[in-house]
Coordinates of C-alpha atoms and ligand atoms in Angstrom, one line a residue:
Chain A
M88 CA -48.4 179.8 168.0
A89 CA -47.4 177.2 165.5
F90 CA -49.4 177.8 162.4
E91 CA -49.4 174.6 160.4
L92 CA -52.2 174.7 157.8
G93 CA -51.2 172.5 154.8
Q94 CA -48.3 170.8 156.6
Y95 CA -46.9 167.6 155.3
V96 CA -46.7 164.7 157.7
P97 CA -44.3 162.1 156.4
G98 CA -45.5 158.5 156.5
N99 CA -45.9 155.4 154.6
S100 CA -49.6 154.7 154.6
A101 CA -51.6 153.5 151.5
I102 CA -52.8 157.1 151.2
H103 CA -49.2 158.5 151.3
R104 CA -48.2 156.0 148.6
L105 CA -51.0 157.0 146.1
D106 CA -49.8 158.9 143.0
P107 CA -50.1 162.7 143.6
R108 CA -51.9 163.0 140.3
A109 CA -54.5 160.4 141.5
K110 CA -54.9 162.4 144.7
L111 CA -55.2 165.8 143.0
L112 CA -57.8 164.4 140.6
G113 CA -59.5 162.6 143.5
L114 CA -59.7 165.9 145.4
F115 CA -61.3 167.5 142.3
L116 CA -63.9 164.7 141.9
Y117 CA -64.6 164.8 145.6
G118 CA -65.1 168.6 145.4
L119 CA -67.5 167.9 142.5
A120 CA -69.5 165.4 144.6
L121 CA -69.8 168.0 147.4
L122 CA -70.9 170.6 145.0
A123 CA -73.5 168.4 143.4
A124 CA -74.9 167.3 146.7
P125 CA -78.3 169.0 146.9
T126 CA -78.8 168.9 150.7
G127 CA -76.7 169.2 153.8
G128 CA -77.4 165.5 154.6
A129 CA -76.2 164.4 151.1
A130 CA -73.1 166.5 151.4
I131 CA -72.3 164.9 154.8
L132 CA -72.9 161.5 153.3
A133 CA -70.7 162.2 150.4
G134 CA -68.1 164.0 152.5
S135 CA -67.7 161.3 155.2
V136 CA -66.1 158.9 152.7
A137 CA -63.0 161.0 153.5
L138 CA -63.1 160.0 157.1
P139 CA -61.8 156.4 156.8
L140 CA -59.0 157.8 154.6
V141 CA -58.0 160.3 157.2
L142 CA -57.7 157.3 159.6
A143 CA -55.9 155.2 157.1
A144 CA -53.4 158.0 156.7
G145 CA -52.6 157.8 160.4
L146 CA -53.5 161.4 161.0
S147 CA -54.6 162.0 164.6
P148 CA -57.8 163.9 165.4
S149 CA -55.7 166.5 167.3
F150 CA -53.6 167.1 164.2
I151 CA -56.8 167.6 162.1
W152 CA -58.2 169.9 164.7
R153 CA -55.1 172.0 164.8
Q154 CA -55.2 172.3 161.1
L155 CA -58.9 173.3 160.9
R156 CA -59.0 175.5 164.0
P157 CA -57.9 178.7 162.2
L158 CA -60.9 178.2 159.8
V159 CA -63.6 177.9 162.5
I160 CA -64.5 181.5 162.3
F161 CA -64.6 181.4 158.6
L162 CA -66.9 178.4 158.7
A163 CA -69.2 180.0 161.2
L164 CA -69.3 183.1 159.0
I165 CA -70.3 181.1 155.9
F166 CA -73.1 179.4 157.9
F167 CA -74.3 182.7 159.3
L168 CA -74.3 184.5 156.0
Q169 CA -76.4 181.8 154.4
L170 CA -78.7 181.7 157.4
V171 CA -79.6 185.4 157.4
T172 CA -79.7 186.1 153.7
T173 CA -82.0 183.3 152.5
P174 CA -85.7 184.1 152.2
G175 CA -88.4 181.4 152.9
T176 CA -90.5 180.0 155.7
I177 CA -89.7 181.9 158.8
L178 CA -88.8 179.8 161.8
M179 CA -87.7 182.3 164.3
H180 CA -86.2 185.8 164.7
L181 CA -82.7 186.9 165.7
G182 CA -83.3 190.4 166.8
P183 CA -84.9 192.0 163.7
V184 CA -83.6 189.4 161.3
P185 CA -85.9 186.6 160.3
L186 CA -84.3 183.1 160.2
T187 CA -85.8 180.7 157.7
R188 CA -86.0 177.0 157.3
E189 CA -84.4 177.4 153.9
G190 CA -81.6 179.5 155.5
F191 CA -80.8 176.8 158.0
N192 CA -80.8 174.2 155.2
L193 CA -78.5 176.2 152.9
G194 CA -76.3 177.3 155.7
F195 CA -75.9 173.7 156.8
L196 CA -75.2 172.7 153.1
A197 CA -72.5 175.4 152.7
L198 CA -70.9 174.5 156.0
A199 CA -70.8 170.8 155.1
R200 CA -69.3 171.5 151.7
V201 CA -66.6 173.8 152.8
F202 CA -65.7 171.7 155.9
F203 CA -65.3 168.5 153.9
L204 CA -63.5 170.2 151.1
V205 CA -61.0 171.7 153.5
L206 CA -60.7 168.3 155.3
A207 CA -59.8 166.6 152.0
A208 CA -57.3 169.4 151.1
V209 CA -55.7 168.9 154.5
L210 CA -55.6 165.1 153.9
L211 CA -54.0 165.8 150.5
T212 CA -51.3 168.1 151.8
A213 CA -50.6 166.1 154.9
T214 CA -50.0 162.9 153.0
T215 CA -48.2 164.2 149.9
D216 CA -44.7 165.4 149.9
P217 CA -44.9 169.0 148.6
L218 CA -42.4 168.3 145.9
A219 CA -44.4 165.3 144.6
L220 CA -47.5 167.4 144.8
A221 CA -46.0 170.1 142.6
D222 CA -44.7 167.4 140.3
G223 CA -48.1 165.9 140.0
L224 CA -49.7 169.3 139.3
E225 CA -47.1 170.0 136.6
R226 CA -48.0 166.7 134.9
L227 CA -51.7 167.4 135.1
L228 CA -51.3 170.9 133.6
A229 CA -48.8 169.8 131.0
P230 CA -51.4 169.5 128.2
G231 CA -52.1 173.2 128.9
Q232 CA -48.7 174.1 127.6
R233 CA -50.0 173.8 124.1
V234 CA -52.3 176.7 124.7
G235 CA -49.5 178.7 126.3
L236 CA -50.0 177.8 129.9
P237 CA -46.6 178.0 131.6
S238 CA -47.2 174.8 133.5
Q239 CA -43.5 174.2 134.4
E240 CA -43.0 177.7 135.8
L241 CA -46.2 177.4 137.7
A242 CA -45.1 174.1 139.2
L243 CA -41.7 175.6 140.0
M244 CA -43.4 178.5 141.8
L245 CA -45.6 176.2 143.7
T246 CA -42.7 173.9 144.6
L247 CA -40.7 176.9 145.9
A248 CA -43.6 178.3 147.8
L249 CA -44.4 175.0 149.4
R250 CA -40.8 174.4 150.2
F251 CA -40.2 177.7 151.8
V252 CA -43.5 178.2 153.8
P253 CA -42.3 176.1 156.7
T254 CA -39.0 177.7 156.7
L255 CA -40.5 181.2 156.8
L256 CA -42.9 180.2 159.5
E257 CA -40.1 178.9 161.6
E258 CA -38.2 182.1 160.9
A259 CA -41.2 184.1 161.8
E260 CA -41.4 182.4 165.1
R261 CA -37.8 182.9 165.8
I262 CA -38.0 186.6 165.0
M263 CA -41.1 186.9 167.2
R264 CA -39.2 185.4 170.1
A265 CA -36.3 187.7 169.5
Q266 CA -38.5 190.7 169.6
I267 CA -40.4 189.4 172.6
A268 CA -37.0 189.4 174.3
R269 CA -37.0 193.1 173.6
G270 CA -40.4 193.5 175.2
A271 CA -42.4 193.4 172.1
S272 CA -46.0 192.3 172.3
F273 CA -47.7 190.5 169.4
R274 CA -51.0 190.1 171.1
G275 CA -52.7 193.2 169.6
L276 CA -53.2 193.1 165.9
Q277 CA -52.2 196.7 165.1
V278 CA -49.9 197.0 162.1
R279 CA -47.5 199.0 164.1
N280 CA -47.0 196.1 166.5
L281 CA -46.3 193.8 163.5
L282 CA -43.5 195.9 162.0
P283 CA -40.7 194.4 164.2
L284 CA -41.8 191.0 162.9
V285 CA -42.7 191.7 159.3
I286 CA -39.7 193.8 158.3
P287 CA -37.0 191.4 159.3
L288 CA -39.0 188.6 157.8
F289 CA -39.2 190.3 154.4
V290 CA -35.5 191.2 154.5
S291 CA -34.7 187.6 155.1
A292 CA -37.1 186.2 152.6
F293 CA -35.6 188.5 149.9
R294 CA -32.1 187.5 150.8
R295 CA -33.2 183.9 150.7
A296 CA -34.8 184.4 147.3
E297 CA -31.7 186.0 145.9
G298 CA -29.5 183.2 147.3
L299 CA -31.8 180.6 145.8
A300 CA -31.8 182.2 142.4
E301 CA -28.0 182.4 142.3
A302 CA -27.7 178.8 143.5
M303 CA -30.1 177.7 140.8
E304 CA -28.2 179.6 138.1
A305 CA -24.9 178.3 139.4
R306 CA -26.3 174.9 138.7
A307 CA -27.3 175.8 135.1
Y308 CA -31.0 175.9 135.7
Q309 CA -32.7 177.5 132.8
G310 CA -36.3 176.7 132.9
G311 CA -38.1 173.4 132.6
K312 CA -37.8 172.3 129.0
G313 CA -36.0 169.0 128.6
R314 CA -35.3 168.6 132.3
T315 CA -35.4 165.0 133.6
R316 CA -36.5 164.2 137.0
M317 CA -35.1 162.2 139.9
R318 CA -38.4 160.8 141.0
E319 CA -40.6 159.3 138.3
L320 CA -44.3 159.3 139.0
N321 CA -46.0 156.0 138.3
F322 CA -49.7 155.4 138.1
T323 CA -50.6 152.0 139.5
A324 CA -53.8 149.9 139.6
T325 CA -54.4 151.2 143.1
D326 CA -54.4 154.7 141.8
F327 CA -56.9 153.8 139.1
L328 CA -59.1 152.1 141.6
F329 CA -58.9 155.2 143.8
L330 CA -59.9 157.4 140.9
L331 CA -62.7 155.1 140.0
L332 CA -64.2 155.3 143.5
A333 CA -63.8 159.0 143.5
G334 CA -65.5 159.2 140.1
A335 CA -68.3 156.9 141.3
L336 CA -68.8 159.2 144.3
A337 CA -69.1 162.3 142.0
A338 CA -71.4 160.5 139.6
G339 CA -73.6 159.2 142.4
S340 CA -73.9 162.6 143.9
L341 CA -74.7 164.2 140.5
Y342 CA -77.3 161.5 139.9
Y343 CA -79.0 162.1 143.2
R344 CA -79.1 165.8 142.5
L345 CA -80.7 165.3 139.1
K346 CA -83.2 162.8 140.5
S347 CA -84.2 164.9 143.4
G348 CA -84.9 167.6 140.8
N349 CA -83.2 170.8 142.0
Chain B
M72 CA -31.0 187.7 190.7
E73 CA -31.1 184.0 190.1
I74 CA -32.5 181.8 187.4
S75 CA -32.9 178.2 188.0
L76 CA -34.1 175.2 185.8
Q77 CA -35.3 172.1 187.5
G78 CA -35.9 168.8 185.5
V79 CA -36.5 170.7 182.3
D80 CA -37.4 168.8 179.2
F81 CA -38.2 170.4 175.9
A82 CA -39.6 169.2 172.6
Y83 CA -40.4 171.2 169.4
Q84 CA -43.7 170.5 167.8
V85 CA -43.0 169.6 164.2
A86 CA -45.9 168.5 161.8
G87 CA -48.0 167.6 164.8
R88 CA -45.2 165.5 166.3
Q89 CA -43.0 166.0 169.2
L90 CA -39.3 166.4 168.5
P91 CA -37.5 166.0 171.8
V92 CA -34.5 168.3 172.1
L93 CA -33.6 168.6 175.8
Y94 CA -33.8 166.1 178.6
N95 CA -33.8 166.7 182.3
I96 CA -31.8 169.8 182.5
D97 CA -30.9 171.2 186.0
L98 CA -29.0 174.4 186.3
K99 CA -28.8 177.6 188.3
I100 CA -27.4 181.0 187.3
S101 CA -26.8 183.5 190.0
A102 CA -25.4 187.1 190.1
G103 CA -21.6 187.0 189.4
D104 CA -21.8 183.8 187.3
F105 CA -20.3 183.6 183.9
L106 CA -21.7 180.4 182.3
A107 CA -20.6 179.1 178.9
L108 CA -22.9 176.7 177.1
T109 CA -21.2 174.6 174.6
G110 CA -21.7 171.4 172.6
A111 CA -21.7 170.1 169.1
G112 CA -24.1 171.6 166.5
G113 CA -27.7 170.5 167.1
S114 CA -27.0 169.5 170.8
G115 CA -29.6 172.0 171.9
K116 CA -27.6 175.0 173.0
S117 CA -29.8 177.7 171.4
T118 CA -32.9 176.0 172.6
L119 CA -31.6 175.9 176.2
A120 CA -30.5 179.5 176.0
Q121 CA -34.1 180.5 175.0
I122 CA -35.5 178.5 177.9
I123 CA -33.2 180.3 180.3
A124 CA -34.4 183.6 178.8
G125 CA -38.1 182.6 179.2
L126 CA -38.7 182.6 175.5
L127 CA -39.5 179.0 175.1
E128 CA -41.5 177.2 177.7
P129 CA -40.3 173.7 178.8
T130 CA -42.5 170.8 178.1
A131 CA -41.7 169.5 181.5
G132 CA -39.9 170.9 184.6
K133 CA -39.7 174.3 186.1
V134 CA -38.1 177.6 185.4
S135 CA -37.9 180.0 188.3
L136 CA -36.7 183.6 188.7
D137 CA -35.5 184.3 192.3
G138 CA -37.2 181.2 193.5
R139 CA -40.6 182.0 191.9
V140 CA -41.8 179.7 189.2
L141 CA -42.8 181.8 186.2
P142 CA -44.6 181.2 182.9
G143 CA -42.8 182.2 179.7
R144 CA -42.3 185.7 178.6
G145 CA -45.0 185.5 175.9
K146 CA -47.6 185.4 178.7
F147 CA -46.8 188.9 179.9
R148 CA -47.6 192.2 178.4
G149 CA -45.2 195.2 178.8
A150 CA -42.9 195.1 181.8
S151 CA -42.5 191.7 183.3
P152 CA -40.0 190.0 185.7
W153 CA -38.3 188.7 182.5
S154 CA -37.3 192.2 181.5
R155 CA -34.4 191.7 183.8
V156 CA -33.1 189.0 181.5
G157 CA -31.8 190.1 178.1
M158 CA -31.1 187.7 175.3
A159 CA -29.3 188.2 172.0
F160 CA -30.2 185.5 169.5
Q161 CA -27.8 183.9 167.0
M162 CA -27.3 186.5 164.2
P163 CA -29.1 189.2 166.2
E164 CA -28.5 191.6 163.3
Q165 CA -31.4 189.9 161.5
Q166 CA -33.9 191.3 163.9
L167 CA -33.3 195.0 163.1
F168 CA -36.3 196.6 161.8
A169 CA -36.5 200.3 162.6
E170 CA -35.8 203.2 160.2
T171 CA -32.9 204.4 162.2
V172 CA -30.3 202.9 164.4
M173 CA -31.4 205.1 167.3
E174 CA -35.0 204.0 167.0
D175 CA -34.0 200.4 166.8
V176 CA -31.9 200.5 169.9
S177 CA -34.7 202.5 171.7
F178 CA -37.2 199.7 171.0
G179 CA -36.5 197.6 174.1
P180 CA -36.3 200.5 176.6
R181 CA -39.5 202.0 175.2
N182 CA -41.3 198.7 175.6
M183 CA -40.3 198.7 179.2
G184 CA -42.3 201.9 179.6
L185 CA -39.4 204.3 180.3
S186 CA -39.8 208.1 179.7
P187 CA -38.6 209.4 176.3
D188 CA -35.7 211.1 178.0
R189 CA -34.5 207.9 179.8
V190 CA -35.0 205.9 176.6
K191 CA -32.8 208.3 174.7
A192 CA -30.2 208.3 177.4
R193 CA -30.1 204.6 177.5
A194 CA -29.8 204.3 173.8
Y195 CA -26.9 206.7 173.7
K196 CA -25.1 204.8 176.5
A197 CA -25.7 201.5 174.9
L198 CA -24.4 202.6 171.5
E199 CA -21.3 204.0 173.1
A200 CA -20.8 200.8 175.0
V201 CA -20.6 198.9 171.8
G202 CA -18.2 201.4 170.3
L203 CA -20.5 203.2 167.9
D204 CA -21.0 207.0 167.9
P205 CA -24.6 207.8 168.5
E206 CA -24.3 211.2 166.8
T207 CA -22.9 210.0 163.5
I208 CA -24.6 206.6 163.3
G209 CA -27.9 207.2 165.2
D210 CA -29.8 208.5 162.3
R211 CA -28.6 206.0 159.6
S212 CA -30.8 203.1 158.5
P213 CA -29.5 199.9 160.1
F214 CA -29.7 198.3 156.7
T215 CA -26.9 200.5 155.3
L216 CA -24.4 199.3 158.0
S217 CA -21.8 196.5 157.6
G218 CA -22.6 193.1 159.1
G219 CA -20.3 193.8 162.1
Q220 CA -21.8 197.2 162.8
R221 CA -25.3 195.7 162.6
R222 CA -24.3 193.1 165.1
R223 CA -23.2 195.8 167.5
V224 CA -26.4 197.8 167.0
A225 CA -28.4 194.7 167.8
L226 CA -26.4 194.0 170.9
A227 CA -26.8 197.7 171.9
G228 CA -30.6 197.1 171.6
I229 CA -30.3 194.4 174.3
L230 CA -27.8 196.3 176.5
A231 CA -30.1 199.4 176.5
M232 CA -32.6 197.3 178.5
E233 CA -30.0 197.1 181.2
P234 CA -30.6 193.5 182.0
E235 CA -29.2 191.8 185.0
V236 CA -28.6 188.5 183.2
L237 CA -27.4 188.7 179.6
I238 CA -27.7 185.7 177.4
L239 CA -25.8 185.6 174.1
D240 CA -26.1 183.0 171.5
E241 CA -22.8 182.8 169.5
P242 CA -22.2 186.5 169.7
T243 CA -18.9 186.4 167.8
A244 CA -19.8 183.9 165.1
G245 CA -19.2 185.3 161.6
L246 CA -17.3 188.4 162.7
D247 CA -13.8 189.4 161.7
P248 CA -11.1 189.1 164.4
A249 CA -11.4 192.8 165.3
G250 CA -15.2 192.5 165.5
Q251 CA -14.8 189.4 167.7
E252 CA -12.5 191.1 170.1
L253 CA -14.8 194.1 170.4
V254 CA -17.8 191.9 171.2
L255 CA -15.7 189.9 173.8
D256 CA -14.6 193.1 175.4
L257 CA -18.1 194.3 175.6
I258 CA -19.2 191.1 177.3
R259 CA -16.3 191.2 179.7
D260 CA -17.3 194.8 180.5
F261 CA -20.8 193.8 181.2
A262 CA -19.7 190.9 183.3
R263 CA -17.5 193.1 185.5
R264 CA -20.3 194.1 187.8
R265 CA -20.9 191.6 190.5
D266 CA -24.6 191.9 190.4
R267 CA -24.8 190.6 186.9
A268 CA -24.6 187.3 185.2
V269 CA -23.7 186.2 181.7
V270 CA -24.6 183.1 179.7
V271 CA -22.7 182.7 176.4
V272 CA -23.3 180.0 173.9
S273 CA -20.1 179.3 172.0
H274 CA -18.3 176.7 170.0
N275 CA -15.1 178.5 170.4
M276 CA -13.2 176.9 173.3
A277 CA -10.5 179.5 173.4
E278 CA -13.1 182.1 173.9
V279 CA -14.8 180.1 176.6
A280 CA -11.6 179.4 178.3
A281 CA -10.7 183.1 178.5
M282 CA -14.0 184.3 179.9
A283 CA -16.3 181.7 181.6
S284 CA -16.2 180.7 185.2
Q285 CA -18.4 177.7 184.6
V286 CA -18.7 175.5 181.5
L287 CA -21.6 173.3 180.6
V288 CA -21.3 170.8 177.8
L289 CA -24.4 169.6 176.1
H290 CA -24.5 166.3 174.2
R291 CA -27.7 165.3 172.4
G292 CA -29.9 167.4 174.7
R293 CA -28.4 166.3 178.0
I294 CA -25.8 167.9 180.3
A295 CA -22.7 165.8 179.6
L296 CA -20.1 167.7 181.5
Q297 CA -20.2 170.6 183.9
G298 CA -17.4 172.4 185.8
T299 CA -14.8 175.1 185.6
P300 CA -12.9 175.5 182.3
R301 CA -9.9 173.9 183.8
E302 CA -11.9 170.9 184.9
I303 CA -13.5 170.5 181.5
F304 CA -10.5 170.9 179.3
R305 CA -8.6 168.4 181.3
Q306 CA -11.0 165.8 179.9
E307 CA -9.8 165.8 176.3
E308 CA -11.2 162.3 175.5
A309 CA -14.6 163.1 176.7
L310 CA -14.7 166.4 174.9
R311 CA -13.8 164.7 171.6
A312 CA -16.5 162.1 172.2
Y313 CA -19.0 165.0 172.5
G314 CA -17.9 166.5 169.2
L315 CA -15.7 169.2 170.7
L316 CA -12.0 170.0 170.9
P317 CA -10.2 171.7 173.8
P318 CA -8.7 175.1 173.0
P319 CA -5.4 175.0 171.0
L320 CA -3.3 175.7 174.1
T321 CA -4.7 172.8 176.0
Q322 CA -4.2 170.6 173.0
L323 CA -0.5 171.7 172.9
M324 CA -0.1 170.9 176.5
H325 CA -1.7 167.5 176.0
S326 CA 0.7 166.7 173.1
L327 CA 3.7 167.8 175.1
R328 CA 2.6 165.6 177.9
Q329 CA 2.1 162.6 175.7
R330 CA 5.6 163.1 174.5
G331 CA 6.8 162.8 178.1
A332 CA 6.9 166.5 179.2
P333 CA 5.7 166.9 182.8
V334 CA 3.5 170.0 182.1
P335 CA 0.1 170.6 183.4
T336 CA -2.8 170.2 180.9
D337 CA -5.2 172.6 182.5
V338 CA -3.8 175.9 181.4
L339 CA -6.1 178.6 180.2
T340 CA -4.0 181.5 179.1
L341 CA -1.0 182.0 176.9
D342 CA 1.0 183.3 180.0
E343 CA 0.3 180.2 182.0
A344 CA 1.3 178.0 179.1
R345 CA 4.5 179.9 178.5
D346 CA 5.5 179.8 182.2
A347 CA 4.8 176.1 182.5
I348 CA 6.8 175.2 179.3
L349 CA 9.7 177.5 180.4
H350 CA 9.6 175.9 183.8
W351 CA 9.9 172.4 182.3
L352 CA 12.6 173.4 179.8
K353 CA 14.8 174.9 182.6
A354 CA 14.4 171.9 184.8
Ligands
LIG77 N1 -37.8 175.9 165.5 C1 -37.5 174.6 165.5 N2 -38.4 173.7 165.1 C2 -38.1 172.4 165.1 N3 -36.9 171.9 165.5 C3 -36.0 172.7 165.8 C4 -36.2 174.1 165.9 N4 -35.1 174.8 166.3 C5 -34.2 173.8 166.5 N5 -34.7 172.6 166.3 C6 -34.0 171.3 166.4 O1 -33.6 171.1 167.8 C7 -32.3 170.6 167.8 C8 -31.4 171.5 168.7 O2 -31.3 172.7 168.0 P1 -30.6 174.0 168.6 O3 -30.7 175.1 167.7 O4 -30.9 174.2 170.0 O5 -29.0 173.4 168.6 P2 -27.7 174.2 168.7 O6 -26.9 173.4 169.8 O7 -27.9 175.7 169.1 O8 -27.0 174.0 167.3 P3 -26.0 175.0 166.5 O9 -24.7 174.9 167.2 O10 -26.1 174.5 165.2 O11 -26.6 176.5 166.7 C9 -31.8 170.4 166.4 O12 -31.9 169.0 166.1 C10 -32.7 171.3 165.6 O13 -33.0 170.6 164.3
LIG78 MG1 -27.6 177.4 168.0

């Protein structure tokens, strides 16, 4: 049952130690490189630079697989939609639907892009403490405050969400077992069947939220302005190097796209 | 009926890693037994209770019902051999979900496929057994009740399934003294029938002493001590080492004995203690 997309795996690898801002920007640049890649082959080439990082982070293939498994259907759907909606040179027919060479190519490209992007996102969340991640995001968004972006509130929301997702998932499993003890079945996906899970889960989430708000107020929390932090982020030479490489990847991919002229 | 665990290990999966919690547990629960599971916080009591109830599957070892090795409850749909085992989780009042008390209590029996008439009869009976009046409280929303009442409704929801083995995880935790007494009476009532068995997870040694016929002490996921309450409470040192204290009466007898009074240390009830002390004072 365990649903663990986006779960943090504590560790001390070089990837774990990178500054969260470097990782966030790196992910952005990596995404850019994937988007710029003009063909499926190029996307795979650009995307595979994440593979050694996954290894370096000490993440097992089985962990990665468990993270990606819920997305398999989604990935298949992306491929399929591109495949059947792209006009071009017809290769074969699936029933009445013509399948084109261009469809295969585009489907493949979309598949590679999404797959590697999700892989990199998994790598980010698996190697970054959620709190550090939110911290990094807050710092990156800080300039936006000048134009009215509530970056601190956004970061707080994200922190809380990240902090409580695992708790809620654990709670959900516990409630599920408690209802299974009463003969409930969660195999069908009718809404009716889900009520015994969803209602207690909501009740507890609200209670938790209330408690948390009170606890924060009791400790004089009143928004982010002027707060100091326990953990200072510090951007090191390694972080620069990492960003430089990510930037080079994006630039290379962009260059290749312009040169190949589409 | 009989539930037996053989060589059971259990580990939670956390962030793709195994977190071992139970090691090599052997135990057997038969009709007529009243087993107390105790141990310090985090020793694995709740986990073990859920394995006994078929709600968690062991990572190694076997769980069998009446000699037949069974997969966990999640593998069955509707009625299953596990329906004969009822379990109330820690804080069971958190699982209430239906619009009315009556409906919530009926949830279990209905899932067992009973006819509406029988479901209703069972829900009435169960609510009465926990000291709630079905007529006045049956139509109320469970969320408008007090914590203690909600606990009773939740327990009624389990009793309404008429299990042969009842497993309760800290059923009295967080209740006021009257509420505790009520729940304990309820459990004693249930245990009165010879064809039933009870497993109670509890920190409260006085409670354990008063009810259980067997005590099992868990320490860091292993069975550390096992025996009748008398046998267990005699071992004060060991209990302390496992993060527990014998019940106050036993502690009193230990203190008296340390000061040279020839009193037995394995008393369970107030009467026994009084008799022993009077006997010593007269002599
Ligand atoms: N859903 C879960 N996921 C991961 N680890 C868990 C989970 N539930 C319990 N644990 C861990 O397993 C160990 C045993 O937990 P368990 O709840 O069985 O202990 P317990 O003896 O019932 O404790 P308590 O007296 O506090 O209720 C603990 O270390 C706990 O952190
Ligand atoms: Mg517990």
